[in-house]
mmCIF file of C-alpha atoms in Angstrom:
data_model
loop_
_atom_site.group_PDB
_atom_site.id
_atom_site.type_symbol
_atom_site.label_atom_id
_atom_site.label_comp_id
_atom_site.label_asym_id
_atom_site.label_seq_id
_atom_site.Cartn_x
_atom_site.Cartn_y
_atom_site.Cartn_z
ATOM 1 C CA MET A 1 -80.321 -40.705 60.931
ATOM 2 C CA THR A 2 -82.586 -40.099 63.955
ATOM 3 C CA GLN A 3 -86.285 -40.794 63.523
ATOM 4 C CA ARG A 4 -88.478 -37.902 64.632
ATOM 5 C CA ASP A 5 -92.111 -37.704 65.689
ATOM 6 C CA PHE A 6 -93.136 -35.702 62.611
ATOM 7 C CA LEU A 7 -91.783 -34.970 59.162
ATOM 8 C CA ILE A 8 -93.297 -31.900 57.480
ATOM 9 C CA VAL A 9 -92.868 -31.413 53.738
ATOM 10 C CA GLY A 10 -93.091 -27.692 53.034
ATOM 11 C CA GLY A 11 -91.520 -24.778 54.892
ATOM 12 C CA GLY A 12 -93.939 -21.993 54.021
ATOM 13 C CA VAL A 13 -96.348 -20.244 56.380
ATOM 14 C CA VAL A 14 -98.680 -23.268 56.533
ATOM 15 C CA GLY A 15 -96.008 -25.871 57.198
ATOM 16 C CA MET A 16 -94.135 -23.742 59.723
ATOM 17 C CA ALA A 17 -97.276 -22.824 61.669
ATOM 18 C CA VAL A 18 -98.045 -26.523 62.116
ATOM 19 C CA ALA A 19 -94.395 -27.237 62.956
ATOM 20 C CA TYR A 20 -94.482 -24.553 65.634
ATOM 21 C CA GLY A 21 -97.713 -25.906 67.106
ATOM 22 C CA LEU A 22 -96.397 -29.463 67.291
ATOM 23 C CA ALA A 23 -93.037 -28.405 68.739
ATOM 24 C CA ARG A 24 -94.803 -26.246 71.309
ATOM 25 C CA ALA A 25 -96.590 -29.431 72.414
ATOM 26 C CA GLY A 26 -93.231 -31.136 72.972
ATOM 27 C CA LEU A 27 -92.985 -33.195 69.769
ATOM 28 C CA SER A 28 -89.864 -33.522 67.625
ATOM 29 C CA VAL A 29 -90.256 -32.152 64.102
ATOM 30 C CA THR A 30 -88.181 -32.066 60.917
ATOM 31 C CA VAL A 31 -89.161 -29.701 58.086
ATOM 32 C CA LEU A 32 -88.014 -30.275 54.502
ATOM 33 C CA ASP A 33 -88.257 -27.345 52.110
ATOM 34 C CA GLU A 34 -87.357 -26.553 48.522
ATOM 35 C CA SER A 35 -84.942 -23.961 47.168
ATOM 36 C CA ASP A 36 -85.680 -20.248 46.867
ATOM 37 C CA ASP A 37 -86.626 -20.635 43.198
ATOM 38 C CA ALA A 38 -89.590 -22.871 44.100
ATOM 39 C CA LEU A 39 -93.192 -21.883 43.339
ATOM 40 C CA ARG A 40 -93.874 -20.569 46.843
ATOM 41 C CA ALA A 41 -97.452 -19.609 47.675
ATOM 42 C CA SER A 42 -96.171 -17.658 50.693
ATOM 43 C CA ARG A 43 -94.908 -15.030 48.246
ATOM 44 C CA GLY A 44 -98.379 -14.431 46.869
ATOM 45 C CA ASN A 45 -100.238 -13.091 49.894
ATOM 46 C CA ALA A 46 -101.151 -9.554 50.904
ATOM 47 C CA GLY A 47 -100.587 -9.987 54.642
ATOM 48 C CA LEU A 48 -104.294 -9.840 55.430
ATOM 49 C CA VAL A 49 -105.853 -11.557 58.437
ATOM 50 C CA TRP A 50 -109.231 -11.664 56.781
ATOM 51 C CA VAL A 51 -112.690 -13.089 57.502
ATOM 52 C CA GLN A 52 -114.866 -11.448 54.865
ATOM 53 C CA GLY A 53 -115.638 -13.583 51.828
ATOM 54 C CA LYS A 54 -114.429 -16.830 53.419
ATOM 55 C CA GLY A 55 -116.728 -19.827 53.438
ATOM 56 C CA LEU A 56 -119.281 -18.879 50.812
ATOM 57 C CA GLY A 57 -120.758 -22.301 50.117
ATOM 58 C CA MET A 58 -118.957 -23.893 53.096
ATOM 59 C CA PRO A 59 -119.960 -22.194 56.371
ATOM 60 C CA ARG A 60 -117.483 -24.267 58.404
ATOM 61 C CA TYR A 61 -114.643 -22.485 56.592
ATOM 62 C CA ALA A 62 -116.137 -19.130 57.579
ATOM 63 C CA GLU A 63 -116.315 -20.328 61.178
ATOM 64 C CA LEU A 64 -112.671 -21.421 61.149
ATOM 65 C CA SER A 65 -111.600 -18.085 59.645
ATOM 66 C CA LEU A 66 -113.483 -16.150 62.313
ATOM 67 C CA GLU A 67 -112.105 -18.325 65.105
ATOM 68 C CA ALA A 68 -108.578 -17.885 63.727
ATOM 69 C CA ALA A 69 -108.956 -14.105 63.469
ATOM 70 C CA LYS A 70 -110.085 -13.954 67.089
ATOM 71 C CA ALA A 71 -107.041 -15.990 68.145
ATOM 72 C CA TRP A 72 -104.572 -13.890 66.154
ATOM 73 C CA ALA A 73 -103.845 -11.229 68.786
ATOM 74 C CA ASP A 74 -102.692 -13.809 71.335
ATOM 75 C CA PHE A 75 -100.863 -15.738 68.616
ATOM 76 C CA ALA A 76 -98.931 -12.648 67.489
ATOM 77 C CA ARG A 77 -98.149 -11.656 71.065
ATOM 78 C CA GLU A 78 -96.836 -15.143 71.831
ATOM 79 C CA LEU A 79 -94.545 -15.198 68.794
ATOM 80 C CA THR A 80 -93.196 -11.734 69.608
ATOM 81 C CA GLU A 81 -92.508 -12.718 73.214
ATOM 82 C CA ARG A 82 -90.642 -15.823 72.068
ATOM 83 C CA THR A 83 -88.608 -14.169 69.309
ATOM 84 C CA GLY A 84 -88.584 -10.401 69.780
ATOM 85 C CA ILE A 85 -89.980 -10.008 66.253
ATOM 86 C CA ASP A 86 -92.829 -7.518 65.866
ATOM 87 C CA LEU A 87 -95.321 -8.946 63.355
ATOM 88 C CA GLU A 88 -96.815 -5.459 62.758
ATOM 89 C CA TYR A 89 -100.202 -6.994 63.456
ATOM 90 C CA GLU A 90 -103.226 -4.784 63.867
ATOM 91 C CA GLN A 91 -106.947 -5.456 63.917
ATOM 92 C CA ARG A 92 -108.795 -2.197 63.376
ATOM 93 C CA GLY A 93 -111.308 -3.752 60.997
ATOM 94 C CA GLY A 94 -111.260 -3.910 57.220
ATOM 95 C CA VAL A 95 -113.286 -3.001 54.143
ATOM 96 C CA ASP A 96 -113.953 -5.095 51.049
ATOM 97 C CA LEU A 97 -114.708 -2.549 48.359
ATOM 98 C CA CYS A 98 -117.575 -2.702 45.870
ATOM 99 C CA LEU A 99 -116.857 -0.643 42.801
ATOM 100 C CA ASP A 100 -120.429 -0.599 41.489
ATOM 101 C CA ALA A 101 -124.036 -1.143 42.594
ATOM 102 C CA GLU A 102 -124.287 -4.641 41.108
ATOM 103 C CA GLU A 103 -121.290 -5.852 43.104
ATOM 104 C CA ALA A 104 -122.694 -4.228 46.245
ATOM 105 C CA HIS A 105 -126.051 -5.966 45.860
ATOM 106 C CA SER A 106 -124.463 -9.371 45.218
ATOM 107 C CA ARG A 107 -122.089 -9.013 48.199
ATOM 108 C CA GLN A 108 -124.877 -8.195 50.635
ATOM 109 C CA GLN A 109 -126.927 -11.185 49.479
ATOM 110 C CA GLU A 110 -123.939 -13.518 49.870
ATOM 111 C CA TYR A 111 -123.063 -12.302 53.357
ATOM 112 C CA THR A 112 -126.666 -12.488 54.556
ATOM 113 C CA THR A 113 -126.946 -16.071 53.318
ATOM 114 C CA LEU A 114 -123.637 -16.989 54.937
ATOM 115 C CA GLN A 115 -124.501 -15.348 58.248
ATOM 116 C CA ASN A 116 -127.746 -17.320 58.408
ATOM 117 C CA ALA A 117 -126.024 -20.620 57.612
ATOM 118 C CA SER A 118 -124.963 -21.400 61.195
ATOM 119 C CA SER A 119 -125.879 -20.257 64.684
ATOM 120 C CA PHE A 120 -122.236 -19.375 65.364
ATOM 121 C CA LEU A 121 -122.053 -17.041 62.363
ATOM 122 C CA THR A 122 -125.449 -15.560 63.180
ATOM 123 C CA GLN A 123 -124.171 -14.586 66.618
ATOM 124 C CA GLU A 124 -120.522 -13.790 65.912
ATOM 125 C CA PHE A 125 -120.004 -12.660 62.282
ATOM 126 C CA ARG A 126 -120.371 -8.876 62.183
ATOM 127 C CA TRP A 127 -120.442 -6.876 58.971
ATOM 128 C CA GLU A 128 -122.178 -3.846 57.529
ATOM 129 C CA TYR A 129 -122.517 -2.408 54.059
ATOM 130 C CA LEU A 130 -121.473 1.259 53.924
ATOM 131 C CA ASP A 131 -121.798 3.618 50.999
ATOM 132 C CA ARG A 132 -118.918 5.838 49.933
ATOM 133 C CA GLU A 133 -119.779 8.704 52.268
ATOM 134 C CA ALA A 134 -120.062 6.388 55.270
ATOM 135 C CA LEU A 135 -116.697 4.829 54.391
ATOM 136 C CA MET A 136 -114.799 8.125 54.336
ATOM 137 C CA PRO A 137 -113.829 8.024 58.044
ATOM 138 C CA TYR A 138 -112.356 4.546 57.469
ATOM 139 C CA LEU A 139 -110.812 5.246 54.041
ATOM 140 C CA PRO A 140 -109.939 8.969 53.854
ATOM 141 C CA GLY A 141 -109.602 10.201 50.301
ATOM 142 C CA LEU A 142 -111.696 7.398 48.814
ATOM 143 C CA GLY A 143 -112.404 8.021 45.146
ATOM 144 C CA GLU A 144 -115.802 9.204 43.950
ATOM 145 C CA ALA A 145 -116.096 6.275 41.531
ATOM 146 C CA VAL A 146 -116.274 3.725 44.396
ATOM 147 C CA HIS A 147 -119.839 2.713 45.254
ATOM 148 C CA GLY A 148 -119.119 1.506 48.802
ATOM 149 C CA GLY A 149 -117.997 -1.626 50.597
ATOM 150 C CA THR A 150 -118.575 -4.096 53.403
ATOM 151 C CA TRP A 151 -116.947 -3.246 56.716
ATOM 152 C CA SER A 152 -116.154 -5.842 59.366
ATOM 153 C CA PRO A 153 -114.384 -5.436 62.721
ATOM 154 C CA HIS A 154 -112.837 -8.911 62.484
ATOM 155 C CA ASP A 155 -110.378 -8.092 59.705
ATOM 156 C CA GLY A 156 -106.786 -6.964 60.105
ATOM 157 C CA GLN A 157 -103.278 -7.148 58.675
ATOM 158 C CA CYS A 158 -99.718 -8.158 59.492
ATOM 159 C CA ASN A 159 -96.278 -8.235 57.916
ATOM 160 C CA PRO A 160 -96.198 -11.743 56.359
ATOM 161 C CA LEU A 161 -92.408 -11.718 56.021
ATOM 162 C CA TYR A 162 -92.020 -11.080 59.736
ATOM 163 C CA LEU A 163 -94.629 -13.761 60.467
ATOM 164 C CA LEU A 164 -92.648 -16.379 58.565
ATOM 165 C CA ARG A 165 -89.395 -15.228 60.131
ATOM 166 C CA ALA A 166 -90.935 -15.447 63.610
ATOM 167 C CA LEU A 167 -92.338 -18.919 62.947
ATOM 168 C CA TYR A 168 -88.869 -20.124 61.960
ATOM 169 C CA ALA A 169 -87.193 -18.484 64.943
ATOM 170 C CA ALA A 170 -89.754 -19.795 67.425
ATOM 171 C CA SER A 171 -89.682 -23.274 65.905
ATOM 172 C CA HIS A 172 -85.884 -23.420 65.996
ATOM 173 C CA SER A 173 -85.921 -22.388 69.656
ATOM 174 C CA LEU A 174 -88.191 -25.373 70.323
ATOM 175 C CA GLY A 175 -85.894 -27.827 68.552
ATOM 176 C CA VAL A 176 -87.466 -27.999 65.090
ATOM 177 C CA ASP A 177 -84.914 -29.200 62.534
ATOM 178 C CA THR A 178 -85.253 -27.432 59.163
ATOM 179 C CA HIS A 179 -83.585 -28.424 55.894
ATOM 180 C CA PRO A 180 -83.779 -25.857 53.061
ATOM 181 C CA ALA A 181 -82.900 -26.770 49.484
ATOM 182 C CA SER A 182 -84.117 -30.313 50.159
ATOM 183 C CA PRO A 183 -87.012 -30.934 47.745
ATOM 184 C CA VAL A 184 -88.781 -34.218 48.420
ATOM 185 C CA GLU A 185 -88.722 -36.572 45.450
ATOM 186 C CA ARG A 186 -90.496 -39.528 47.046
ATOM 187 C CA LEU A 187 -92.596 -40.337 50.104
ATOM 188 C CA GLU A 188 -93.161 -43.889 51.284
ATOM 189 C CA ALA A 189 -94.284 -45.858 54.301
ATOM 190 C CA THR A 190 -91.760 -47.942 56.224
ATOM 191 C CA ALA A 191 -92.096 -50.571 58.914
ATOM 192 C CA SER A 192 -91.730 -47.875 61.577
ATOM 193 C CA GLY A 193 -93.279 -44.812 59.946
ATOM 194 C CA PHE A 194 -92.446 -42.828 56.812
ATOM 195 C CA ARG A 195 -89.424 -41.962 54.710
ATOM 196 C CA ALA A 196 -88.807 -38.930 52.507
ATOM 197 C CA THR A 197 -86.186 -39.115 49.777
ATOM 198 C CA THR A 198 -84.373 -35.901 48.821
ATOM 199 C CA PRO A 199 -81.198 -35.101 46.850
ATOM 200 C CA ARG A 200 -79.552 -34.678 50.247
ATOM 201 C CA GLY A 201 -80.521 -38.082 51.587
ATOM 202 C CA HIS A 202 -83.334 -39.836 53.434
ATOM 203 C CA PHE A 203 -85.344 -38.496 56.369
ATOM 204 C CA GLU A 204 -87.627 -40.607 58.537
ATOM 205 C CA ALA A 205 -90.354 -39.954 61.111
ATOM 206 C CA ASP A 206 -93.231 -41.702 62.812
ATOM 207 C CA ARG A 207 -95.739 -39.544 60.941
ATOM 208 C CA VAL A 208 -95.648 -37.222 57.952
ATOM 209 C CA ILE A 209 -97.499 -34.012 57.052
ATOM 210 C CA LEU A 210 -97.692 -32.798 53.473
ATOM 211 C CA ALA A 211 -97.867 -28.984 53.440
ATOM 212 C CA ALA A 212 -96.204 -28.594 50.074
ATOM 213 C CA GLY A 213 -98.715 -26.449 48.210
ATOM 214 C CA LEU A 214 -98.624 -27.306 44.513
ATOM 215 C CA GLY A 215 -96.142 -30.079 45.332
ATOM 216 C CA ALA A 216 -99.132 -32.093 46.517
ATOM 217 C CA ARG A 217 -99.978 -32.799 42.892
ATOM 218 C CA THR A 218 -96.955 -35.086 42.735
ATOM 219 C CA LEU A 219 -96.449 -36.220 46.314
ATOM 220 C CA ALA A 220 -99.973 -36.665 47.715
ATOM 221 C CA PRO A 221 -100.952 -39.728 45.616
ATOM 222 C CA MET A 222 -97.887 -41.579 46.945
ATOM 223 C CA LEU A 223 -99.639 -41.776 50.319
ATOM 224 C CA GLY A 224 -103.267 -42.039 49.234
ATOM 225 C CA LEU A 225 -103.931 -38.318 49.688
ATOM 226 C CA SER A 226 -105.678 -35.835 47.407
ATOM 227 C CA ASP A 227 -103.799 -34.021 44.642
ATOM 228 C CA ALA A 228 -106.769 -31.760 43.805
ATOM 229 C CA VAL A 229 -104.963 -28.409 43.806
ATOM 230 C CA HIS A 230 -104.149 -26.016 41.006
ATOM 231 C CA PRO A 231 -102.237 -22.715 40.629
ATOM 232 C CA VAL A 232 -103.871 -19.299 40.459
ATOM 233 C CA ARG A 233 -101.518 -16.440 39.633
ATOM 234 C CA GLY A 234 -101.629 -13.195 41.543
ATOM 235 C CA GLN A 235 -99.720 -10.073 40.554
ATOM 236 C CA VAL A 236 -98.721 -7.353 43.001
ATOM 237 C CA LEU A 237 -97.583 -3.735 42.753
ATOM 238 C CA VAL A 238 -95.856 -1.762 45.516
ATOM 239 C CA THR A 239 -95.584 2.009 45.647
ATOM 240 C CA GLU A 240 -92.925 4.172 47.211
ATOM 241 C CA ARG A 241 -93.377 5.019 50.877
ATOM 242 C CA ARG A 242 -96.158 7.519 51.488
ATOM 243 C CA PRO A 243 -97.288 9.454 54.585
ATOM 244 C CA PRO A 244 -99.566 7.420 56.893
ATOM 245 C CA GLY A 245 -103.124 7.570 55.596
ATOM 246 C CA ALA A 246 -105.027 5.999 58.515
ATOM 247 C CA ARG A 247 -106.840 3.864 55.953
ATOM 248 C CA LEU A 248 -108.210 0.451 56.876
ATOM 249 C CA PRO A 249 -106.882 -2.459 54.815
ATOM 250 C CA THR A 250 -108.839 -3.828 51.864
ATOM 251 C CA PRO A 251 -108.233 -6.924 49.700
ATOM 252 C CA GLN A 252 -107.641 -4.584 46.771
ATOM 253 C CA ILE A 253 -105.082 -2.273 48.375
ATOM 254 C CA ARG A 254 -103.509 -1.633 51.769
ATOM 255 C CA GLN A 255 -100.812 0.607 53.191
ATOM 256 C CA THR A 256 -98.064 -1.313 54.963
ATOM 257 C CA ALA A 257 -96.428 -0.263 58.232
ATOM 258 C CA SER A 258 -93.424 1.033 56.271
ATOM 259 C CA GLY A 259 -95.640 3.371 54.228
ATOM 260 C CA GLY A 260 -95.777 1.698 50.816
ATOM 261 C CA TYR A 261 -99.088 0.671 49.271
ATOM 262 C CA LEU A 262 -99.526 -2.981 48.359
ATOM 263 C CA ILE A 263 -101.826 -3.313 45.336
ATOM 264 C CA GLY A 264 -103.108 -6.704 44.199
ATOM 265 C CA ASP A 265 -106.285 -8.802 44.042
ATOM 266 C CA THR A 266 -105.724 -10.573 40.713
ATOM 267 C CA HIS A 267 -106.781 -14.147 39.945
ATOM 268 C CA GLU A 268 -105.360 -15.547 36.712
ATOM 269 C CA ASP A 269 -105.267 -18.995 35.173
ATOM 270 C CA ALA A 270 -101.698 -18.910 33.876
ATOM 271 C CA GLY A 271 -100.482 -22.419 34.598
ATOM 272 C CA LEU A 272 -97.101 -22.378 36.337
ATOM 273 C CA ASP A 273 -96.137 -18.974 34.947
ATOM 274 C CA LYS A 274 -95.501 -16.654 37.913
ATOM 275 C CA GLY A 275 -94.370 -13.710 35.811
ATOM 276 C CA VAL A 276 -95.841 -10.237 35.602
ATOM 277 C CA THR A 277 -97.597 -8.740 32.592
ATOM 278 C CA LEU A 278 -97.785 -5.124 31.510
ATOM 279 C CA ALA A 279 -101.545 -5.324 30.905
ATOM 280 C CA MET A 280 -102.265 -6.532 34.434
ATOM 281 C CA MET A 281 -99.877 -4.009 35.972
ATOM 282 C CA GLN A 282 -101.711 -1.250 34.129
ATOM 283 C CA SER A 283 -105.077 -2.609 35.276
ATOM 284 C CA LEU A 284 -103.943 -2.708 38.907
ATOM 285 C CA ALA A 285 -102.585 0.835 38.707
ATOM 286 C CA VAL A 286 -105.823 2.156 37.199
ATOM 287 C CA LYS A 287 -107.898 0.483 39.926
ATOM 288 C CA ALA A 288 -105.600 1.819 42.664
ATOM 289 C CA VAL A 289 -106.015 5.397 41.427
ATOM 290 C CA ARG A 290 -109.767 4.881 41.139
ATOM 291 C CA ILE A 291 -109.800 3.882 44.804
ATOM 292 C CA TYR A 292 -107.341 6.527 46.035
ATOM 293 C CA PRO A 293 -106.868 9.339 43.476
ATOM 294 C CA ASP A 294 -103.894 10.756 45.417
ATOM 295 C CA LEU A 295 -101.874 7.660 44.409
ATOM 296 C CA ALA A 296 -101.691 9.026 40.849
ATOM 297 C CA GLU A 297 -98.610 10.890 42.084
ATOM 298 C CA ALA A 298 -96.974 7.821 43.657
ATOM 299 C CA ARG A 299 -94.041 6.075 42.032
ATOM 300 C CA LEU A 300 -94.107 2.307 41.650
ATOM 301 C CA VAL A 301 -91.011 0.630 43.056
ATOM 302 C CA ARG A 302 -91.671 -3.086 42.775
ATOM 303 C CA SER A 303 -93.864 -5.699 41.122
ATOM 304 C CA TRP A 304 -93.979 -9.475 41.231
ATOM 305 C CA GLY A 305 -96.166 -12.455 40.535
ATOM 306 C CA ALA A 306 -96.772 -15.588 42.598
ATOM 307 C CA LEU A 307 -98.879 -18.719 42.409
ATOM 308 C CA ARG A 308 -101.590 -19.250 44.981
ATOM 309 C CA VAL A 309 -102.727 -22.781 45.769
ATOM 310 C CA MET A 310 -106.407 -23.389 45.105
ATOM 311 C CA THR A 311 -108.644 -26.425 45.550
ATOM 312 C CA PRO A 312 -111.551 -27.004 43.133
ATOM 313 C CA ASP A 313 -114.040 -25.350 45.511
ATOM 314 C CA GLY A 314 -111.615 -22.787 46.953
ATOM 315 C CA ASN A 315 -111.867 -24.193 50.487
ATOM 316 C CA PRO A 316 -109.057 -25.690 52.615
ATOM 317 C CA LEU A 317 -107.931 -29.294 52.361
ATOM 318 C CA TYR A 318 -107.307 -31.053 55.684
ATOM 319 C CA GLU A 319 -107.186 -34.838 55.529
ATOM 320 C CA ALA A 320 -105.705 -37.974 57.032
ATOM 321 C CA SER A 321 -104.774 -40.833 54.726
ATOM 322 C CA THR A 322 -106.998 -43.907 54.967
ATOM 323 C CA THR A 323 -104.486 -46.105 53.170
ATOM 324 C CA HIS A 324 -101.372 -44.862 55.010
ATOM 325 C CA PRO A 325 -102.334 -44.057 58.639
ATOM 326 C CA GLY A 326 -100.135 -41.341 60.045
ATOM 327 C CA ALA A 327 -99.963 -39.337 56.800
ATOM 328 C CA TYR A 328 -101.754 -35.978 56.554
ATOM 329 C CA ASN A 329 -102.394 -33.429 53.815
ATOM 330 C CA ILE A 330 -102.817 -29.677 54.437
ATOM 331 C CA ASN A 331 -103.520 -27.158 51.704
ATOM 332 C CA CYS A 332 -105.233 -23.786 51.625
ATOM 333 C CA HIS A 333 -104.927 -20.307 50.128
ATOM 334 C CA SER A 334 -105.479 -18.520 53.476
ATOM 335 C CA GLY A 335 -102.259 -19.407 55.232
ATOM 336 C CA ILE A 336 -101.913 -15.999 56.900
ATOM 337 C CA THR A 337 -105.457 -15.798 58.276
ATOM 338 C CA LEU A 338 -105.448 -19.423 59.406
ATOM 339 C CA ALA A 339 -101.925 -19.386 60.898
ATOM 340 C CA ALA A 340 -103.234 -19.161 64.469
ATOM 341 C CA PHE A 341 -105.562 -22.110 63.809
ATOM 342 C CA HIS A 342 -102.852 -24.148 62.099
ATOM 343 C CA ALA A 343 -100.558 -23.654 65.100
ATOM 344 C CA GLY A 344 -103.419 -24.372 67.485
ATOM 345 C CA GLY A 345 -106.504 -26.425 66.743
ATOM 346 C CA LEU A 346 -105.209 -28.127 63.613
ATOM 347 C CA SER A 347 -101.825 -29.128 65.030
ATOM 348 C CA ASP A 348 -103.629 -30.447 68.123
ATOM 349 C CA ALA A 349 -105.913 -32.561 65.924
ATOM 350 C CA ILE A 350 -102.926 -33.931 63.990
ATOM 351 C CA ARG A 351 -101.068 -34.681 67.220
ATOM 352 C CA ASP A 352 -104.061 -36.648 68.543
ATOM 353 C CA ASP A 353 -104.807 -38.229 65.134
ATOM 354 C CA ARG A 354 -108.344 -36.879 64.968
ATOM 355 C CA VAL A 355 -108.240 -34.796 61.782
ATOM 356 C CA ALA A 356 -110.851 -36.952 60.049
ATOM 357 C CA GLN A 357 -113.183 -36.745 63.047
ATOM 358 C CA SER A 358 -112.713 -33.029 63.741
ATOM 359 C CA PHE A 359 -112.709 -31.677 60.178
ATOM 360 C CA PRO A 360 -114.633 -34.112 57.961
ATOM 361 C CA GLN A 361 -115.901 -31.314 55.682
ATOM 362 C CA PHE A 362 -112.369 -30.569 54.486
ATOM 363 C CA SER A 363 -111.345 -34.045 53.319
ATOM 364 C CA GLY A 364 -110.199 -34.441 49.733
ATOM 365 C CA ALA A 365 -112.870 -37.108 49.355
ATOM 366 C CA ARG A 366 -115.316 -34.301 48.547
ATOM 367 C CA PHE A 367 -113.649 -33.897 45.151
ATOM 368 C CA HIS A 368 -114.151 -37.550 44.191
ATOM 369 C CA VAL A 369 -117.856 -38.109 44.730
ATOM 370 C CA PRO A 370 -119.227 -40.202 41.822
ATOM 371 C CA ALA A 371 -121.504 -38.242 39.509
ATOM 372 C CA THR A 372 -125.193 -39.135 39.763
#
């Protein structure tokens, strides 16, 4: 058993982005992951590289999202050059739809408040509310029942499956050691670092990073880290392949590079149930046709449910353990958008052991402030 520089628990988009960043810096990394039947948050995303709506109530999160989106083009190009895998990334802007006037009014108030919350956002965060007619060049065929939406040039999309595949390929080329079907049962400090116990044996490293999504609820307290995460179910519909529509992506619906429409945007408190329900499928289909009436003719070919990882305030969790120095906790529900940041600025901060100094707003301590 060879001790490595870093042990990462969790082989999803978040864990592998950090693994890639650390390996790119010349560090040795081992990644431990669960089996394919695990509750994987990476299955519950829409492939959006998205800035709109991030950081309401925490401007620093909005800043990170914007910085990550700006870094995504170089990040995607670098991964493609290393692996030959096209991430199908594009940044033509995006629209977050408002189905009625009340939603439109609330959205504009929120974005104005957010934009004024920091000098960086005031200068860099661009958005504009457009009514239905003004949106037509961006969303041809938009339904008459849609009031409008906020447009931003920062938003884009990628193929999340290709992203994860590229992260694995690039990480392997840099010497990252990955172990699938190796769920971690216990984490503990040793005289020389940390040890993870799995059904396949023990793994040791100088430092450990917990990027295990909902697994943090069990594993994080073992190292004095926060377990304040809970599941939020999302259900997704996919249509048959359709002719290219030249439509910008939205959080509600987007056309993939292969032609199918990905329909989602559900947030359900269903515990650990990642199944699909007929009622929600019907609701998603009705909304999709309201947005694009031509989809009434489209056949549905696939549906699935997945569990997103959410903190109590919806913002990321980045922390270093105060009781077990060298242990870190990473959790967020924006793993696709923040992938460039996780492979860059965050992995650099972990490498230099300055997470607490660089990202104090994101510590789990914010969930344990005594009531006054």
